[in-house]
XYZ file of C-alpha atoms in Angstrom:
307
model
C -8.483 4.435 14.406
C -6.329 3.567 11.478
C -3.397 5.813 10.785
C -1.615 5.727 7.174
C 1.902 7.224 6.695
C 3.053 8.316 3.270
C 6.355 10.212 4.050
C 6.908 11.113 0.339
C 3.647 11.834 -1.165
C 3.260 13.116 -4.796
C 0.999 14.488 -7.426
C 0.785 11.771 -9.846
C 0.449 13.421 -13.469
C -0.854 10.576 -15.341
C -0.752 11.187 -19.366
C -2.267 8.650 -21.964
C -0.908 8.936 -25.608
C -1.309 6.519 -28.503
C 2.315 6.051 -28.998
C 5.582 7.913 -27.401
C 8.478 8.567 -29.511
C 11.615 9.544 -27.598
C 13.551 12.688 -28.400
C 10.343 14.037 -30.393
C 7.377 16.108 -29.612
C 4.441 13.872 -28.066
C 0.845 14.902 -27.795
C -1.305 13.300 -25.249
C -4.952 11.962 -25.742
C -5.826 12.646 -22.057
C -4.192 13.449 -18.894
C -5.052 13.554 -15.050
C -3.457 14.725 -11.660
C -4.029 12.507 -8.793
C -2.961 12.613 -5.093
C -0.099 9.697 -4.973
C 1.240 7.963 -2.341
C 0.656 4.332 -1.172
C -0.586 5.419 2.276
C -2.968 7.649 0.671
C -4.223 4.803 -1.670
C -4.877 2.814 1.664
C -6.618 5.754 3.212
C -9.031 6.244 0.008
C -9.783 2.433 -0.058
C -10.716 2.630 3.794
C -12.849 5.657 2.914
C -14.593 3.704 0.213
C -15.034 0.958 2.770
C -16.856 3.575 5.129
C -13.790 3.149 7.493
C -12.042 6.019 9.538
C -8.631 6.701 8.952
C -6.223 9.554 9.090
C -3.572 10.136 6.610
C -0.336 11.561 7.702
C 2.866 12.748 5.735
C 4.866 15.516 4.834
C 3.700 18.099 2.209
C 5.204 21.232 1.182
C 5.174 24.345 -1.297
C 2.703 25.211 -3.940
C 2.573 21.509 -5.185
C 1.788 20.446 -1.706
C -1.091 23.025 -1.716
C -2.442 21.387 -4.855
C -1.781 17.643 -3.261
C -4.143 18.727 -0.506
C -6.928 20.197 -2.854
C -6.658 16.920 -4.528
C -7.218 14.907 -1.686
C -10.256 17.172 -0.530
C -12.247 15.713 -3.493
C -12.025 12.479 -1.792
C -13.152 13.596 1.468
C -10.175 11.969 3.485
C -9.207 13.080 7.175
C -5.820 14.187 6.949
C -3.345 15.845 9.114
C -0.136 16.502 7.152
C 2.894 18.197 8.492
C 3.833 21.301 6.549
C 7.430 21.342 5.122
C 9.246 24.182 3.522
C 10.503 22.224 0.449
C 7.946 21.144 -2.503
C 6.071 18.123 -2.750
C 7.010 16.137 -5.767
C 5.321 15.298 -8.946
C 5.584 12.116 -10.714
C 4.885 11.679 -14.248
C 3.240 8.484 -15.468
C 3.276 7.919 -19.133
C 0.703 5.304 -20.799
C 1.549 4.615 -24.474
C -1.515 2.785 -25.301
C -0.663 1.272 -28.863
C 2.723 0.154 -27.855
C 1.230 -1.396 -24.585
C 4.045 0.371 -22.283
C 4.028 2.358 -19.263
C 6.928 4.847 -18.264
C 7.288 6.333 -14.894
C 9.486 9.510 -14.055
C 9.251 9.815 -10.290
C 10.602 13.017 -8.338
C 12.723 12.674 -5.312
C 10.596 14.552 -3.111
C 11.320 17.391 -0.237
C 14.411 17.409 1.882
C 12.860 17.199 5.600
C 14.352 19.248 8.348
C 15.090 18.101 11.929
C 12.484 20.140 13.023
C 9.794 19.348 10.531
C 10.283 15.724 11.512
C 10.113 15.970 15.234
C 6.717 17.923 14.622
C 5.638 14.808 12.689
C 6.580 12.517 15.325
C 4.683 14.475 17.722
C 1.243 13.458 15.820
C 2.214 9.847 16.830
C 2.229 10.432 20.445
C -1.500 9.963 20.840
C -1.265 6.439 18.881
C -2.464 3.851 21.347
C -4.221 0.579 22.239
C -6.659 -0.250 19.372
C -5.110 1.728 17.044
C -3.242 0.429 13.697
C -0.533 2.383 11.911
C 0.207 1.623 8.213
C 3.411 2.826 6.737
C 4.095 2.450 3.000
C 6.151 4.085 0.304
C 9.453 5.666 -0.354
C 11.053 8.027 2.040
C 12.096 11.743 1.313
C 15.667 11.644 0.472
C 17.396 12.614 3.766
C 15.248 10.723 5.939
C 17.292 7.604 7.309
C 16.112 4.433 5.993
C 15.019 3.179 9.824
C 12.229 5.736 9.885
C 9.613 3.321 9.670
C 11.173 0.711 11.915
C 11.685 3.307 14.354
C 8.217 4.417 14.272
C 6.914 0.774 14.619
C 8.916 0.612 17.766
C 7.627 3.770 19.218
C 3.757 3.075 18.548
C 4.225 -0.855 19.384
C 5.774 0.533 22.826
C 2.319 2.775 23.229
C 0.150 -0.165 22.860
C -0.826 0.150 18.948
C -0.453 -2.469 15.969
C 1.350 -1.649 12.741
C 1.952 -2.611 9.046
C 4.987 -1.787 7.106
C 4.646 -2.231 3.416
C 8.024 -3.022 2.446
C 10.435 -6.020 1.063
C 13.679 -7.522 1.532
C 15.783 -7.114 4.867
C 13.577 -3.887 5.784
C 10.793 -6.438 6.166
C 12.662 -9.057 7.891
C 13.815 -6.577 10.483
C 10.235 -5.710 11.399
C 9.335 -9.180 12.374
C 10.350 -9.558 15.688
C 7.985 -6.473 16.462
C 5.118 -8.558 15.273
C 3.269 -6.694 12.344
C -0.214 -7.544 12.030
C 0.227 -8.378 8.595
C 2.999 -8.489 5.848
C 2.163 -8.763 1.979
C 4.928 -9.975 -0.226
C 4.152 -11.005 -3.371
C 5.429 -14.859 -4.523
C 8.378 -13.310 -6.601
C 9.200 -11.095 -3.121
C 8.772 -14.083 -0.956
C 11.345 -15.937 -3.094
C 13.988 -13.165 -3.076
C 13.542 -12.993 0.930
C 14.760 -16.435 1.254
C 17.073 -16.816 -1.975
C 15.043 -19.651 -3.483
C 12.735 -20.329 -6.242
C 9.131 -21.946 -5.881
C 8.209 -25.266 -7.628
C 4.812 -25.207 -6.586
C 2.264 -23.793 -4.235
C 3.429 -25.704 -1.113
C 7.037 -24.306 -1.317
C 5.154 -20.493 -1.069
C 3.439 -21.828 1.837
C 6.409 -23.307 3.476
C 8.298 -19.942 3.022
C 5.130 -17.900 4.176
C 5.457 -19.869 7.386
C 8.913 -18.712 7.849
C 7.630 -15.143 8.238
C 5.030 -16.136 10.938
C 7.850 -18.079 12.697
C 9.825 -14.919 12.972
C 6.965 -12.884 14.123
C 4.311 -11.684 11.527
C 0.897 -12.237 12.754
C -0.671 -12.779 9.393
C 0.878 -13.358 5.610
C -0.570 -12.252 2.681
C 0.975 -13.582 -0.696
C -0.111 -12.079 -3.918
C 0.215 -14.268 -6.969
C -1.051 -12.272 -9.908
C -3.130 -14.342 -12.279
C -2.833 -17.251 -9.486
C -4.780 -15.654 -6.901
C -3.427 -14.851 -3.461
C -2.725 -16.759 -0.167
C -3.559 -16.136 3.453
C -1.126 -17.825 5.792
C -1.925 -18.234 9.494
C -0.328 -20.093 12.308
C -2.550 -23.117 11.545
C -4.488 -22.729 8.385
C -3.742 -21.530 4.859
C -6.651 -20.027 2.372
C -6.485 -19.359 -1.097
C -8.542 -16.538 -2.996
C -8.820 -17.133 -6.837
C -8.014 -14.434 -9.348
C -11.320 -13.112 -10.437
C -11.627 -12.383 -14.428
C -11.250 -9.091 -15.674
C -8.967 -6.734 -17.679
C -5.917 -5.273 -15.690
C -5.928 -1.726 -16.273
C -3.820 -0.132 -13.691
C -1.554 -2.505 -11.498
C -0.435 0.842 -9.434
C -2.255 0.667 -5.992
C -3.495 -2.789 -6.042
C -1.142 -3.930 -3.598
C -2.091 -0.770 -1.329
C -5.764 -1.588 -1.748
C -5.330 -5.325 -0.673
C -3.732 -4.200 2.636
C -6.513 -1.469 3.078
C -9.077 -4.066 2.806
C -7.546 -6.661 5.178
C -6.548 -4.073 7.780
C -9.780 -2.250 7.889
C -11.802 -5.312 7.926
C -9.927 -7.028 10.562
C -9.867 -3.849 12.864
C -13.878 -3.987 12.636
C -14.411 -7.935 12.622
C -11.422 -9.521 13.913
C -11.969 -12.202 11.195
C -8.926 -12.989 9.223
C -10.878 -15.089 6.373
C -13.342 -12.471 5.804
C -10.593 -9.438 5.869
C -8.725 -11.666 3.259
C -12.021 -11.852 1.099
C -12.575 -8.180 1.136
C -8.726 -7.381 0.608
C -8.546 -9.510 -2.189
C -11.629 -7.969 -3.861
C -10.105 -4.507 -3.040
C -6.926 -5.429 -4.695
C -8.567 -6.902 -7.854
C -10.899 -4.186 -8.167
C -8.313 -1.451 -8.286
C -6.378 -3.405 -10.885
C -9.482 -3.418 -12.939
C -10.057 0.399 -12.712
C -8.089 3.376 -13.939
C -7.574 4.775 -10.555
C -8.294 3.586 -6.923
C -11.178 1.457 -7.024
C -14.794 2.662 -5.782
C -17.050 0.841 -3.503
C -19.235 -0.317 -6.409
C -16.483 -1.949 -8.152
C -15.220 -3.784 -5.062
C -18.698 -5.040 -4.247
C -18.700 -6.505 -7.919
C -15.524 -8.063 -7.546
C -16.329 -9.552 -4.106
C -19.008 -11.696 -5.708
C -16.237 -13.424 -8.291
C -13.819 -14.127 -5.487
C -14.057 -17.729 -3.522
C -12.186 -18.258 -0.463
C -11.055 -21.975 -0.080
C -9.000 -23.652 2.522
C -5.602 -25.290 1.473
C -5.181 -28.629 2.953
């Protein structure tokens, strides 16, 4: 089973308007409310790929009820821990003619010690053959080591894990041997305080993550495609042609495609192919990609070995 953890989920209130003028009344041309959160995005892609997952996290209040109602539309298996504070609302404003996106993100609920303990109980059943994917921000009073502590716990129980994070928080997880890490090329450069002159520089620094414990390294490079770096080989996926509509969730989609496929096939190359297709398909979609779009993009992606 794949478990996804979204510690601080949200209702994403997405507003579209022609142009936004600060300090004045602005009227939208359309709006939509979506269940938000990086782990939720992962579960939604897994569902499109007909792969089972259970979405975990904290939800509370009237907004928490709305969040769960929105999730029901996607027929996901969930087991959220109920908390007393309200689930947050994030506002995303897309000014079309100005080609600008503005986000206003809520801080989220305060989690009590008892609520946290109740959540941890759910992870006691995780074991051999399971993968836990942790991603997204933390509620304001949860310690910054929350995901790392969970990784240590579920690893001791025999499960694999993925933490979608960057910086020192990512480096701290490497001795625990995460199944995959997925920095983009800019984040990878920042990790090692360097700049890249060419693709080989990217590969060399990705190998540092393998040397420190990661099992697989995915590096997304926007219009230059993506790389999969393993212990002895490097593979590249081209960037398929298409109009980028929504970059939110593309990285989550790539992780979902890779992890879900790897759990099923144990084939890193095919997992990379499907992961790249999921990421691009979401980028080309208004929301998280659907299966038909993933299949379409899959045909436009070629995987080649880098010498």
